[in-house]
CSV table of C-alpha atoms in Angstrom, one decimal:
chain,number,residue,atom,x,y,z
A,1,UNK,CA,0.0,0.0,0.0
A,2,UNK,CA,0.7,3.7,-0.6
A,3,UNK,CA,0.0,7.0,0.2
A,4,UNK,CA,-2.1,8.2,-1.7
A,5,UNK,CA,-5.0,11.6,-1.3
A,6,UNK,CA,-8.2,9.4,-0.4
A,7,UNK,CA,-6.1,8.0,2.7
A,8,UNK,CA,-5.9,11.1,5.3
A,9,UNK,CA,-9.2,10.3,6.8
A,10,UNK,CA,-10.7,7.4,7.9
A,11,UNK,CA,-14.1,9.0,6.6
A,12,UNK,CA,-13.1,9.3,3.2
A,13,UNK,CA,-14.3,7.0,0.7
A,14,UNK,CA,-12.0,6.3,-2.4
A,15,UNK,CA,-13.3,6.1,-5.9
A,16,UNK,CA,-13.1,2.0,-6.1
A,17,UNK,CA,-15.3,2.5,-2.8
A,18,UNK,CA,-12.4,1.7,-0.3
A,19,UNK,CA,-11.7,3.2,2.8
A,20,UNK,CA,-7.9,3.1,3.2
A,21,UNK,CA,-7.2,3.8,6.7
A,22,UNK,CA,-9.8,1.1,8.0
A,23,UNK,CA,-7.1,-1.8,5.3
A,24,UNK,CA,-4.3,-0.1,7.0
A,25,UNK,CA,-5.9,-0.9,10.4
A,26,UNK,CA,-6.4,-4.5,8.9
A,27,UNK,CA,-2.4,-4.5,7.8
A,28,UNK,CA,-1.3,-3.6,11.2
A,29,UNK,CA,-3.1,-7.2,12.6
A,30,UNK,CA,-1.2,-8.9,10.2
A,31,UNK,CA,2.2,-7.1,11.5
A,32,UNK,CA,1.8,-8.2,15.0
A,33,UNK,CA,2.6,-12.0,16.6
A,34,UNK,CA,0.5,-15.0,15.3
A,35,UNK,CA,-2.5,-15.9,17.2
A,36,UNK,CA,-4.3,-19.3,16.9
A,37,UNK,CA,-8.2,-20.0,18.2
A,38,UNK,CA,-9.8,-23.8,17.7
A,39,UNK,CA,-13.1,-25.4,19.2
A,40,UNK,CA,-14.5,-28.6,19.6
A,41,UNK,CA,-17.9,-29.4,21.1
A,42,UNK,CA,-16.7,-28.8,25.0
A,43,UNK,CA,-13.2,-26.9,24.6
A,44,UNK,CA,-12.3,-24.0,23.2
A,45,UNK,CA,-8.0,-23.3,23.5
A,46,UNK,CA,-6.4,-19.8,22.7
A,47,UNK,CA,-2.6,-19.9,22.0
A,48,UNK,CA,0.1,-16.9,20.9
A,49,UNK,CA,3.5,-16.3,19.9
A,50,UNK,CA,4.7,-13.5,22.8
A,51,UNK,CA,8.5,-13.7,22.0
A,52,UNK,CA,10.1,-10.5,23.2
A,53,UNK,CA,11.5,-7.7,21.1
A,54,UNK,CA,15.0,-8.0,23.0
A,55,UNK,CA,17.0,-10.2,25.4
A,56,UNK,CA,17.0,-7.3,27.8
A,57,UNK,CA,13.1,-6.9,27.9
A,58,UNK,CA,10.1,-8.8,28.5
A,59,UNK,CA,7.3,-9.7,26.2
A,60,UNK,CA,3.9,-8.5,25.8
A,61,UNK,CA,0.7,-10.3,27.1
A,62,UNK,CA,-1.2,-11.5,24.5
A,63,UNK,CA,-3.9,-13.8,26.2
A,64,UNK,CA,-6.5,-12.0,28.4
A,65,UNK,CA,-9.1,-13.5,30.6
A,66,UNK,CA,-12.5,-11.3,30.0
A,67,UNK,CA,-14.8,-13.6,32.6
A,68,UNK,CA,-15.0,-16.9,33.6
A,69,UNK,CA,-16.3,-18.2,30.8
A,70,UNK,CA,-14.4,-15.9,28.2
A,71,UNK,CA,-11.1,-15.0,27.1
A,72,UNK,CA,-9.6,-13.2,23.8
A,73,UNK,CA,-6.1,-13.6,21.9
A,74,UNK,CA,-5.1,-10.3,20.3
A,75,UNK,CA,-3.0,-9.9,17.3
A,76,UNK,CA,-1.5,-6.6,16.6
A,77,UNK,CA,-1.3,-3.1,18.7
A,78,UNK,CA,-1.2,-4.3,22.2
A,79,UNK,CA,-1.9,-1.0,23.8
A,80,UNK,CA,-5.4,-1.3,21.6
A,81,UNK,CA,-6.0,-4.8,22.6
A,82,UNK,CA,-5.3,-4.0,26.3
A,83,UNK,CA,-8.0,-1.1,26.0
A,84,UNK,CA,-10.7,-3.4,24.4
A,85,UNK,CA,-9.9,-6.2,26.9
A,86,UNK,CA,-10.9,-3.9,29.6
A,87,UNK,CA,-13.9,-2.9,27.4
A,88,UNK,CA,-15.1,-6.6,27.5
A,89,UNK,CA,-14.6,-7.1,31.2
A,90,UNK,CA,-16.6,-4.2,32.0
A,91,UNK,CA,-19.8,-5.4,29.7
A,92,UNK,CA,-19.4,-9.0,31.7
A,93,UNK,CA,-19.4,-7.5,35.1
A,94,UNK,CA,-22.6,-5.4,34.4
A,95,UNK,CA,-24.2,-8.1,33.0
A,96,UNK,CA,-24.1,-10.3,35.2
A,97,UNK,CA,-24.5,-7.5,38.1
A,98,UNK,CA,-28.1,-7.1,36.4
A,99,UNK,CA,-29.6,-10.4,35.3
A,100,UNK,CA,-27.5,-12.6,37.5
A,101,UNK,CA,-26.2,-14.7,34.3
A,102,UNK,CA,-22.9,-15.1,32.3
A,103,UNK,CA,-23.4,-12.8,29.3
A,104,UNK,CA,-23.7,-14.8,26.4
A,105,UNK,CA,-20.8,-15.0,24.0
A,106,UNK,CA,-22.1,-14.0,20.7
A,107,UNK,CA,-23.7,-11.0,22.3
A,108,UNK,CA,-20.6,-9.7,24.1
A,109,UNK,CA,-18.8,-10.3,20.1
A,110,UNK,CA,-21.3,-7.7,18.7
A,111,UNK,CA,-21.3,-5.2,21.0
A,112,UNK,CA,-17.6,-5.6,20.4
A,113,UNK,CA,-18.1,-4.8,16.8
A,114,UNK,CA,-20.5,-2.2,17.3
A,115,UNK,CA,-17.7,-0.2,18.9
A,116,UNK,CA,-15.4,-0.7,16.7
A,117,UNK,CA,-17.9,-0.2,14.0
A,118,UNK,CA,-17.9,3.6,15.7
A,119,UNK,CA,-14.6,4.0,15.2
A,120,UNK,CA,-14.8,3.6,11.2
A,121,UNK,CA,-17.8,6.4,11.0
A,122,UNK,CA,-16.0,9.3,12.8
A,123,UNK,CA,-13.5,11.5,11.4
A,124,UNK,CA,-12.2,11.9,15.0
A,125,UNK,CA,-11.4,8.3,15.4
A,126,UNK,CA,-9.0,6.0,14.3
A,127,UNK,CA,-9.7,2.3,14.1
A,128,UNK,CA,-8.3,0.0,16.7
A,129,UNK,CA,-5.3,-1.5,14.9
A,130,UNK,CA,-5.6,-5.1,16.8
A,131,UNK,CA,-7.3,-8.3,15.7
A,132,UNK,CA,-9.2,-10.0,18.4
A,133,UNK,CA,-10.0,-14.0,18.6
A,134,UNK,CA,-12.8,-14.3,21.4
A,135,UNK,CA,-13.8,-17.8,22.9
A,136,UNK,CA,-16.1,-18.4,25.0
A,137,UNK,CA,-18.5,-21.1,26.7
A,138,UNK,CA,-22.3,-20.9,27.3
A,139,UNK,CA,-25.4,-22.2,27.2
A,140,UNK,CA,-25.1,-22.8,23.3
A,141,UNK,CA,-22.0,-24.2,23.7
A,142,UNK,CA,-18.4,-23.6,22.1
A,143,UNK,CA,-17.4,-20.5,20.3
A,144,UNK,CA,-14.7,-18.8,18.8
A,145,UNK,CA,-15.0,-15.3,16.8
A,146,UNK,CA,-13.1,-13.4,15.0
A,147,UNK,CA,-13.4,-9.4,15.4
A,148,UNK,CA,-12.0,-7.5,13.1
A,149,UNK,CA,-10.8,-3.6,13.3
A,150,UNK,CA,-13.0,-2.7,10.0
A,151,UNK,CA,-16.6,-4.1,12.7
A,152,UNK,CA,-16.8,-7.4,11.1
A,153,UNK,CA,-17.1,-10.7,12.7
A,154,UNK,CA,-16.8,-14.1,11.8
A,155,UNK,CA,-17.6,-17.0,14.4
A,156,UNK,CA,-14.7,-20.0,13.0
A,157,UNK,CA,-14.2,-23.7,14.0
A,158,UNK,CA,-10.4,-22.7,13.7
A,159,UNK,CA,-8.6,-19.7,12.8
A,160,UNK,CA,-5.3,-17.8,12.7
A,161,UNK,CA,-4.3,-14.5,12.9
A,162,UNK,CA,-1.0,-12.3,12.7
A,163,UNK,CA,2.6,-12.4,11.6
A,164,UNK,CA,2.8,-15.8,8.9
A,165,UNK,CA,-0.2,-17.1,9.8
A,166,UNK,CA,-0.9,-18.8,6.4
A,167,UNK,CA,1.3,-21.6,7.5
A,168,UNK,CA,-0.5,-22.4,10.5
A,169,UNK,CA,-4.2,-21.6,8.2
A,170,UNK,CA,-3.1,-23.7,5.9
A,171,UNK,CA,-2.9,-26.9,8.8
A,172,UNK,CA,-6.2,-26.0,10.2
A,173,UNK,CA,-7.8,-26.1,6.9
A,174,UNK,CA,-6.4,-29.8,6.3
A,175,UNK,CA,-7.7,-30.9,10.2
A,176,UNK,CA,-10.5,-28.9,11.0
A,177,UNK,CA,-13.0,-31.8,10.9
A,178,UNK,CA,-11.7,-33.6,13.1
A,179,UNK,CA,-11.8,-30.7,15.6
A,180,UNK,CA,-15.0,-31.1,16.8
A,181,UNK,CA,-15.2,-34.1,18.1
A,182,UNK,CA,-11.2,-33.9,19.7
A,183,UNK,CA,-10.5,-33.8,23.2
A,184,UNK,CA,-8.9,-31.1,25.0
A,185,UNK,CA,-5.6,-32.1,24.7
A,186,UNK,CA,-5.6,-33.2,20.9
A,187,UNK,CA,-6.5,-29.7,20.7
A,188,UNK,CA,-3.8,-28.8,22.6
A,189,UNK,CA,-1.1,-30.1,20.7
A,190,UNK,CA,-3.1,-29.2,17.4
A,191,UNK,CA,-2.7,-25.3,18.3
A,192,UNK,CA,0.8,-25.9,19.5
A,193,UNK,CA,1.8,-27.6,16.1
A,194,UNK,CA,-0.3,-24.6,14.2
A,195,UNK,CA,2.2,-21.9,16.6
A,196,UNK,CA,4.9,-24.0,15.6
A,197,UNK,CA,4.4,-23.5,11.5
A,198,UNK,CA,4.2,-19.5,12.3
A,199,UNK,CA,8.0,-20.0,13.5
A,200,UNK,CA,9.4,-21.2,10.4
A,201,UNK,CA,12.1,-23.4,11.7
A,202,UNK,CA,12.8,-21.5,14.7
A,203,UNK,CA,12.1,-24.0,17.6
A,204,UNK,CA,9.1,-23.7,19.7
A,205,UNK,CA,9.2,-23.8,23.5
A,206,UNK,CA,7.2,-23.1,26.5
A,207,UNK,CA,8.8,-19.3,26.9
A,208,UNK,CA,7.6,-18.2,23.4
A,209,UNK,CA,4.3,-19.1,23.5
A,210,UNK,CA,1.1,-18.8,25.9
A,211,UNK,CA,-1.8,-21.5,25.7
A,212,UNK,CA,-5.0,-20.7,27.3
A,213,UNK,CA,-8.2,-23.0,27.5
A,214,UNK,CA,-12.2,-22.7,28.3
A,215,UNK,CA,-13.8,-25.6,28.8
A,216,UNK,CA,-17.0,-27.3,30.3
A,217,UNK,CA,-16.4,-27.3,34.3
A,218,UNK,CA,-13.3,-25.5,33.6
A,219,UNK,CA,-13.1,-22.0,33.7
A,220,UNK,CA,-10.9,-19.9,31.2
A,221,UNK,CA,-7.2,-19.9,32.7
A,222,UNK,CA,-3.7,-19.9,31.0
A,223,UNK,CA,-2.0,-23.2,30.9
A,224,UNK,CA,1.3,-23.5,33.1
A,225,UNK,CA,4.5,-23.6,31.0
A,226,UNK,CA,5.9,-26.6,32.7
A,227,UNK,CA,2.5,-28.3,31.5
A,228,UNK,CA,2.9,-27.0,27.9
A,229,UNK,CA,6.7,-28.1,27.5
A,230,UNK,CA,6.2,-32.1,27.7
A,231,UNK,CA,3.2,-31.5,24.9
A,232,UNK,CA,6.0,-29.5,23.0
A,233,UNK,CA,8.6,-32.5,23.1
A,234,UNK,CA,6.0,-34.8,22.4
A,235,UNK,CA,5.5,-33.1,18.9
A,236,UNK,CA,9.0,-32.9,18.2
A,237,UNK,CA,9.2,-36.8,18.6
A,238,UNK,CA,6.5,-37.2,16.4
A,239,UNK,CA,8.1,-35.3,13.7
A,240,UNK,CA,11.2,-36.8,14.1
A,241,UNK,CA,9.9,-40.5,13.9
A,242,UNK,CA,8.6,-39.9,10.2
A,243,UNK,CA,5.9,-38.0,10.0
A,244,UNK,CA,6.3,-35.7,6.7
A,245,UNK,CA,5.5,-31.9,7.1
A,246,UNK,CA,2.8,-31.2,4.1
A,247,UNK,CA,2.1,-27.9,5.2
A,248,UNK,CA,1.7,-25.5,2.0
A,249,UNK,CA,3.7,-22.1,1.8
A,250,UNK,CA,1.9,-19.2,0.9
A,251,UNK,CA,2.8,-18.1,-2.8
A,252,UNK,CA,2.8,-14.5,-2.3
A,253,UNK,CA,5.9,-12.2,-0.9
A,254,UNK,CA,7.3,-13.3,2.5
A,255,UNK,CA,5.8,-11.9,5.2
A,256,UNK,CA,7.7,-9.5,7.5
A,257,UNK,CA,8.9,-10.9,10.9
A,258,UNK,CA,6.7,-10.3,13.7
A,259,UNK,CA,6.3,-6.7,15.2
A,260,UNK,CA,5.6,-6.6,19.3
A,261,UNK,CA,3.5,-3.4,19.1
């Protein structure tokens, strides 16, 4: 993309009917670490790259717990993400402060959208630049959306978003029917091998990477790294006995290494 006059305001529509700064929003998702979201029937898991910028510094959450039955994985400008989280949070609280009930997932997701809906309509606004992937338990069972800056949403069986995620869309696409009826930790190792194809080679352990999971009877929480690293070796094993890596590359340009922002 570039500059160009229809792209100085986020109200300004451009003759092919495109409004630039909501893409550029869109772009800046795809610039931050790789996020992963799958569901079966009873599980839901969240999991994220959150490697650091330096050796001196730490990383940047990624994985946020909104309620008990609802967490998000953000992909993109953190400060944004952190904002929204809180957003979230608030809605559940009231909720259930009023009717005495969890708020229902796909009702929190468009309220969600709705505000960042707002945020395309006024010239005083800028769209949040951050990609959110909400799961979520309730009544109706598993869910996991997709929320995009431009107010769009998508509910998924399995998606990923961020920094080379084509790799690890490309393995989702090849197992996602046999999500639904896996158990939490074939899920487990299923978003950990998806996190895994986002590296590119670079090897995956517990310290670069958060797993969170949302379950019936078990409450969202993250997933203690000395409990993610036997799952990690265990893949490793498996590749090494045999088992060929089909995963397909995506045919366009490389995508840029991973921003923390």
């Amino acid at each position: 993309m570039f500059r160009n006059q229809y792209d100085t305001d986020v109200t300004t529509w451009s003759p092919a009917g495109r409004l630039f700064q909501v893409e550029y929003a869109m772009e800046a998702v795809k610039q931050g670490s790789a996020a992963i979201g799958i569901r079966s029937k009873s599980h839901v898991i969240l999991a994220s790259v959150n490697k650091a910028n330096s050796e001196l510094s730490s990383h940047q959450k990624k994985i946020f717990k909104v309620d008990d039955h609802i967490g998000l994985a953000i992909a993109g400008l953190t400060a944004d993400g952190r904002v929204l989280s809180r957003y979230l949070r608030s809605e559940c609280i009231n909720y259930k402060f009023v009717y005495e009930s969890p708020l229902p997932v796909g009702r929190l997701v468009v309220q969600l959208a709705d505000k960042a809906q707002v945020c395309t309509q006024r010239s005083w606004k800028r769209p949040y630049g951050v990609g959110l992937l909400v799961a979520g338990l309730d009544e109706s069972g598993a869910h996991l959306y997709y929320n995009c800056p431009s107010g769009n949403y998508f509910e998924y069986q399995a998606f990923a978003i961020g920094s080379r995620s084509q790799a690890a869309k490309t393995y989702l696409e090849r197992k996602f029917e046999t999500f639904t009826n896996s158990t939490r930790d074939e899920l487990i190792k299923d978003a950990l091998f998806a996190i895994k194809e986002t590296l590119q080679g670079e090897k995956l352990t517990s310290s670069i990477c958060t797993v969170a999971v949302v379950g019936i009877n078990e409450p969202f929480h993250i997933i203690d790294q000395k409990t993610i690293q036997p799952l990690i070796d265990s893949l490793e094993i498996k590749e090494e006995g045999g088992e060929p890596n089909t995963t397909l590359q995506d045919d366009t340009s490389p995508e840029a290494a991973p921003m923390d922002i």
